[in-house]
Each structure stands twice: as structure tokens, then as C-alpha cells.
Coordinates of C-alpha atoms in Angstrom, one line a residue:
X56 CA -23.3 -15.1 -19.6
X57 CA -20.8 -17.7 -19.3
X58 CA -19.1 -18.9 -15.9
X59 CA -16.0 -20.3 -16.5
X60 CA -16.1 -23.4 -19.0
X61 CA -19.6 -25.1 -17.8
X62 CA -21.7 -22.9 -15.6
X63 CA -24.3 -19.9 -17.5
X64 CA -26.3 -17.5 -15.7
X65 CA -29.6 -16.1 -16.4
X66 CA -29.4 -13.2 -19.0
X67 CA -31.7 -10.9 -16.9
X68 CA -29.1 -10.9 -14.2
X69 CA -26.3 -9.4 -16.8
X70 CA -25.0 -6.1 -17.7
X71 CA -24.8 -5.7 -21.5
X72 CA -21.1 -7.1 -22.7
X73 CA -18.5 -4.5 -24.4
X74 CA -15.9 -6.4 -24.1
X75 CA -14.9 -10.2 -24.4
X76 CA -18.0 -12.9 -24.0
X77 CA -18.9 -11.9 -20.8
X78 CA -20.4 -8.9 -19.1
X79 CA -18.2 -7.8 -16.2
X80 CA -20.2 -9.2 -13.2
X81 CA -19.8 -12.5 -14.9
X82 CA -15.9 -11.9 -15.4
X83 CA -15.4 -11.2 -11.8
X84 CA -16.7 -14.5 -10.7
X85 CA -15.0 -16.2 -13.3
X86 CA -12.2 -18.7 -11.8
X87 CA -11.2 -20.2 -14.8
X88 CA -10.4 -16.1 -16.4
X89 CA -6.8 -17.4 -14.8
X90 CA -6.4 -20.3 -16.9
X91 CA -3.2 -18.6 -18.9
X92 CA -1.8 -18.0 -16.0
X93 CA -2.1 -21.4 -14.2
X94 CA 1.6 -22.5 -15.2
X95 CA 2.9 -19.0 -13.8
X96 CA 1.1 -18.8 -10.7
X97 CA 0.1 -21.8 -7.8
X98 CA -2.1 -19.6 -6.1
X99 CA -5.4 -20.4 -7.9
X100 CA -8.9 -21.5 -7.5
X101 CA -9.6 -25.4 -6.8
X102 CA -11.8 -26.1 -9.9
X103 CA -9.4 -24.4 -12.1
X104 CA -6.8 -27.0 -10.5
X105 CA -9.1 -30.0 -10.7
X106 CA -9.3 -28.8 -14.5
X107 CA -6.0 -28.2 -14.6
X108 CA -4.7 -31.9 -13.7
X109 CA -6.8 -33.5 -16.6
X110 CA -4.7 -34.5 -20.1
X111 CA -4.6 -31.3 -22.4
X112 CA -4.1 -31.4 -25.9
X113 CA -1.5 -28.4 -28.3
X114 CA -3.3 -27.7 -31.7
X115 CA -2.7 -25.1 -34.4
X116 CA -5.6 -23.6 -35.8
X117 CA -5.6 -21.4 -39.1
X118 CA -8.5 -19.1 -40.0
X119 CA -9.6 -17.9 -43.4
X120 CA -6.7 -15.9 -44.4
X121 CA -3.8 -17.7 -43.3
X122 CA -4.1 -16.4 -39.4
X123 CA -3.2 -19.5 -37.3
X124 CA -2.6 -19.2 -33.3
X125 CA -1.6 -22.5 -30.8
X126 CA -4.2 -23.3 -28.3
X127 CA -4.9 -25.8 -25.8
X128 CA -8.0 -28.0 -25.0
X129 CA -8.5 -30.5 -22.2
X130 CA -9.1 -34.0 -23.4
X131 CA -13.0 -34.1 -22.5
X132 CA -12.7 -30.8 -24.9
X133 CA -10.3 -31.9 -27.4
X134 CA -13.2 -31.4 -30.5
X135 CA -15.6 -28.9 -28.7
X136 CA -12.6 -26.6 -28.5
X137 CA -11.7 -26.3 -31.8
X138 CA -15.2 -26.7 -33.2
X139 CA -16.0 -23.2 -31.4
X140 CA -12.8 -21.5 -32.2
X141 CA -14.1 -20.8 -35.5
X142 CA -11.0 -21.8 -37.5
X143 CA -10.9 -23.9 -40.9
X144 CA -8.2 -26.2 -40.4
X145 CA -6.3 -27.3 -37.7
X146 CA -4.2 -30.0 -35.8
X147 CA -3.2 -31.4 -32.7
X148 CA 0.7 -31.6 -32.2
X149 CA 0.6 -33.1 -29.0
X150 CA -1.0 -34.6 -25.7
X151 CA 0.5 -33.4 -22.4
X152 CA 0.0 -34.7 -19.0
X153 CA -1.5 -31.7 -17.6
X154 CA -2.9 -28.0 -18.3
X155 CA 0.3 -26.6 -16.6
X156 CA 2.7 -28.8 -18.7
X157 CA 0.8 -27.9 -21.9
X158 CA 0.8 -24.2 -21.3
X159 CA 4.7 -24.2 -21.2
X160 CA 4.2 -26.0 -25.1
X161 CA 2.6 -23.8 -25.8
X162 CA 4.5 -20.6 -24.9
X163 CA 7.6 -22.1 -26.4
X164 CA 5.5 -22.2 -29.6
X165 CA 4.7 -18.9 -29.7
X166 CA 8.3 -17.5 -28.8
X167 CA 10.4 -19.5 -30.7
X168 CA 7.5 -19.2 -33.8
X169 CA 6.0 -15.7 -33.6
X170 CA 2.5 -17.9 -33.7
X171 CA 0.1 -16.0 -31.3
X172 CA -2.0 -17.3 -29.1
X173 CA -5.3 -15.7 -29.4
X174 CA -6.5 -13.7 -32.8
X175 CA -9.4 -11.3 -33.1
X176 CA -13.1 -12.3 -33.4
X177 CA -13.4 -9.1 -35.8
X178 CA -10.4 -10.8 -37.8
X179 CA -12.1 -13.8 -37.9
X180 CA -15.2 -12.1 -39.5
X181 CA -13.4 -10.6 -41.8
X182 CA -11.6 -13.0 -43.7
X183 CA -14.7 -15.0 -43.9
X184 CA -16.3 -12.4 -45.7
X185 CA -13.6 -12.2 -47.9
X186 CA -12.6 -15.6 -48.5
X187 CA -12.3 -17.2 -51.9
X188 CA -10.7 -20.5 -51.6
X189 CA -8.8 -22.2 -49.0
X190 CA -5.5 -22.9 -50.6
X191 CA -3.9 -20.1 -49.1
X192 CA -4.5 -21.3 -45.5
X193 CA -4.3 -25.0 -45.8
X194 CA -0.4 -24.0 -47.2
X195 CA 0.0 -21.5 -44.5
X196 CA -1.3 -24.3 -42.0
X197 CA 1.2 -27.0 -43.5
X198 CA 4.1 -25.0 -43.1
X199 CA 3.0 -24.0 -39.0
X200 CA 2.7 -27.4 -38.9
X201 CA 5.6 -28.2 -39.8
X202 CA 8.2 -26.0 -38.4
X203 CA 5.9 -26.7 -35.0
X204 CA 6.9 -30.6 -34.8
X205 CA 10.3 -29.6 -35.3
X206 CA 10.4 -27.2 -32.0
X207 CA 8.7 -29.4 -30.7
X208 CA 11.3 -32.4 -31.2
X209 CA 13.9 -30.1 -30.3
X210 CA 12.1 -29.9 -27.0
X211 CA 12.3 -33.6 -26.9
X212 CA 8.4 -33.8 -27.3
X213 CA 7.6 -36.2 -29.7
X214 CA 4.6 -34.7 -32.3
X215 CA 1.3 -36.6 -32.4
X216 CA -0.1 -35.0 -35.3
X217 CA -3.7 -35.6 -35.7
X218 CA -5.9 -33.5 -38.0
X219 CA -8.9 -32.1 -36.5
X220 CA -12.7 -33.3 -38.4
X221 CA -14.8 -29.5 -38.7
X222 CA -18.7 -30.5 -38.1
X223 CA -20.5 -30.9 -41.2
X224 CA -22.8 -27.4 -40.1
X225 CA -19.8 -25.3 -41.7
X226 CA -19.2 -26.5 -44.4
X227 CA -21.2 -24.3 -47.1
X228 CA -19.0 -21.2 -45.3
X229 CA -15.8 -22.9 -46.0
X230 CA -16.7 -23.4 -50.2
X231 CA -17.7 -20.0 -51.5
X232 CA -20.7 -20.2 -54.1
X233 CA -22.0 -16.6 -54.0
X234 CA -21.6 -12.8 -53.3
X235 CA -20.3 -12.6 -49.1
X236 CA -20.9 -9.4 -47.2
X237 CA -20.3 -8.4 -43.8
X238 CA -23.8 -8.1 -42.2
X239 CA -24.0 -4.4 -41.3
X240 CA -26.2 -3.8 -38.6
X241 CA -25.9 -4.3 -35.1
X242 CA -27.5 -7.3 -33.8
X243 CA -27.3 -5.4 -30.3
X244 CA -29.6 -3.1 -31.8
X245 CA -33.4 -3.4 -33.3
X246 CA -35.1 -6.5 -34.4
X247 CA -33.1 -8.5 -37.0
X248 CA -34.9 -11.5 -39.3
X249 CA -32.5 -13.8 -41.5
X250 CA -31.8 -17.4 -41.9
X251 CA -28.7 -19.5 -40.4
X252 CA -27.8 -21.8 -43.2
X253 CA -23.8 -22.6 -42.1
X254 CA -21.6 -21.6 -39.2
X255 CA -17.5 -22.3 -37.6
X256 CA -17.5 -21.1 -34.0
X257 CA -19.6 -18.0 -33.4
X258 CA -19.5 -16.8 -36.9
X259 CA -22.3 -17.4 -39.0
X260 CA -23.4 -17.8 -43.2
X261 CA -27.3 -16.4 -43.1
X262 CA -29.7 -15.2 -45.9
X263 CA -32.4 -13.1 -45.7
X264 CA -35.9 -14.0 -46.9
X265 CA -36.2 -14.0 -50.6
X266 CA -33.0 -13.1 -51.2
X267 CA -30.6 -15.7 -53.0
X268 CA -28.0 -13.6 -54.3
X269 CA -26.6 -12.6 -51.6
X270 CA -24.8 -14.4 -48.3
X271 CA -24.5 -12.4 -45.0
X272 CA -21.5 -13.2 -43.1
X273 CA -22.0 -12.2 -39.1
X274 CA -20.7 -13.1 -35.6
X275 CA -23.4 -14.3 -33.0
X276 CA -21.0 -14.6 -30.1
X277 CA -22.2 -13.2 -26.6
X278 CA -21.0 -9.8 -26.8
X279 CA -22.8 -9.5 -30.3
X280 CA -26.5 -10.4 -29.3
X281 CA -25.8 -10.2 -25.4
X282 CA -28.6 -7.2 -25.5
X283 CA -30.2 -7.9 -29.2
X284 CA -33.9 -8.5 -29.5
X285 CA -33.9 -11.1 -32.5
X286 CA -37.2 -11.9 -34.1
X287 CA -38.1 -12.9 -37.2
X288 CA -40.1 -9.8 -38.1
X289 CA -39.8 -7.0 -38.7
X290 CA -36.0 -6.8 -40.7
X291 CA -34.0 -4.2 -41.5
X292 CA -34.2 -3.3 -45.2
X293 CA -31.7 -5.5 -47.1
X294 CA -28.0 -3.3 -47.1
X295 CA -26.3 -2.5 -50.2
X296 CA -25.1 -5.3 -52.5
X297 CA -21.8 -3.9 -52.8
X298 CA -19.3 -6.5 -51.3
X299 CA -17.1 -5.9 -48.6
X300 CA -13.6 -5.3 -49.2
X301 CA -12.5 -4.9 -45.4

């Protein structure tokens, strides 16, 4: 389980997750869990200030189907941030001098924009699964873009756009080439066996053994496989071949 942004405790020592990427011993000793509040309240933990003081980047991020929230990274983060986010496209709009200065960007954003700041994991998965092309959200993305650098200037921020590179290990899930399905078993549950061939963020492209025809699309985040016992063998029998339309 994770401890705020650098810091992972032995598994044994966990409850299994519901909720979030962390079980909820883990999320009580968690001092950077205030981090979207840091620019509302002064009363927080040291190393979330220290954090804090760093540079921070404002980036829109756009998923599969056109979802795109605003997010912030600190500049030691800047491309670990997005590359884990599990988005398609994005952009930076601009550097701020600090976390707390940032985090006022980036609720102007989402109030004078209706962009969110946080979208669903199961989303996410979803649109993955049923993703065809990506014109749809490279014009959505264009367009946040755009009407972003404008609220931005009106804020008298000046826009540094800058497009974020996506590592090379996702790009067989961003070009479709075969039948997708949502995996449909529990990875909390059983022994699972398939192959890993692409992945954005948590979410993950796999096959199963001699099966070509089909890709599995699944989510391998902590509160997926916090309590799974992968293995290789035995798999559960291969699911239907029906394609998902959720």
C-alpha cells in the first residue's frame, strides 16, 4: 500500500482495499491524503509543505472517450504523473510557483469550465474497452485546450502549452487491431494467468495463452489485485467472446 507519494508498506501488514488505492490503515497515515486541500487550509503536515513549495505544473488530460479532467504534478513529477493517470492525450497549460498557487489554477478551471478534477478508474476501463479510434478525444482535447488558455489569459496567466510524450508501453492500447473485452473476473479472487502486452496508467491490454483473437482490457491498480493471488497457472476458462458494450 502506498504512503503518500514515495513511501510503500509491506502488503502483509494491509487490510484488503475497497475503496481508493489504499487500504484504510494506509489512508490514515497518509499526510499527503490533504494535498487538495493544501490551498484551503495552513494547518498541514511538514512534508506535504516541503512538497508543496516545489514548482507544479496544470495539465488537461483526456481519456478514451472524450473525458478530460485538470490536474497538477510537481515538477520532479511532471511526466510520471500523467504517464500513470492512464489518459491518451494531454497537455500542460502552465508552470506555477508552488502547489498552493497551482491548486487555485486549477479550481478556476474547473468552475469557470465544468472540467472535473478527478474521473473514475471504472470509466477509464470502460472506454478503453470500447474505443475505436482516437479522433473523438484528440478533438475533444483540442477544444479543452483551447477554451483553457483563454481562462487562463483572462486570469493574466500566460499558457505554456506543451504536449505531453505517452511511453512507448501503451501504445498497442491506444491503436485498436482486434476484438476488446472487459476482463470479467475478479483479480481479487482465484488464480488468474494471461499476458501483459500494453498498458496507460493502471489499466492494462493482456491475452491469454493461445488465444489471438481476442484482447482483454483490465485494471491492475491496488485496489484491484491488493488481495489477488496471480499465477500463471491454473486460469480461469476463457469468458465469452461477445464484446462488451458497457
Amino acid at each position: 500500500a502506498i504512503l503518500g507519494w514515495h513511501h510503500r508498506a509491506p502488503v502483509r501488514m494491509c487490510s484488503r482495499v475497497e475503496q481508493s488505492d489504499q487500504c484504510a490503515r494506509c489512508l490514515r497515515q497518509d499526510e499527503f491524503r490533504f494535498a487538495h486541500q493544501f490551498h484551503q487550509d495552513g494547518n498541514v503536515p511538514e512534508a506535504l509543505r516541503r512538497y508543496m513549495d516545489q514548482p507544479h505544473w496544470l495539465y488537461l488530460a483526456t481519456f478514451a472517450d472524450g473525458a478530460t479532467k485538470v490536474g497538477t504534478a510537481a515538477e520532479p513529477r511532471k511526466q510520471s504523473r500523467l504517464d500513470e493517470q492512464g489518459a491518451l492525450i494531454a497537455t500542460y497549460l502552465t508552470k506555477s510557483p508552488d502547489g498552493r498557487a497551482v491548486r487555485h489554477l486549477e479550481d478556476a478551471i474547473t468552475r469557470g469550465l465544468q472540467v472535473p478534477q478527478t474521473i473514475r478508474a471504472s470509466t477509464k476501463l470502460k472506454a478503453l474497452a470500447n474505443l475505436t479510434d482516437l479522433s473523438t478525444a484528440s478533438a475533444t482535447h483540442d477544444r479543452h485546450v483551447s477554451r483553457a488558455a483563454d481562462a487562463l489569459a483572462a486570469m493574466d496567466t500566460p499558457a505554456m502549452l506543451e504536449t505531453w510524450t505517452p511511453p512507448a508501453e501503451g501504445d498497442r492500447m491506444r491503436v485498436v487491431n482486434s476484438v476488446r473485452m472487459l476482463y470479467p473476473h475478479d483479480l481479487r479472487d482465484g488464480e488468474h494467468g494471461f499476458t501483459v502486452v500494453s498498458c496507460v496508467g493502471t489499466q492494462v491490454l493482456a491475452v491469454l495463452d493461445g488465444d489471438d483473437e481476442v484482447d482483454y482490457v483490465l485494471d491492475l491498480g491496488p485496489s484491484r489485485v491488493a488481495a489477488s493471488r496471480s499465477a500463471r497457472s491454473p486460469r480461469p476458462p476463457p469468458p465469452s467472446r461477445t464484446p462488451s458494450s458497457s
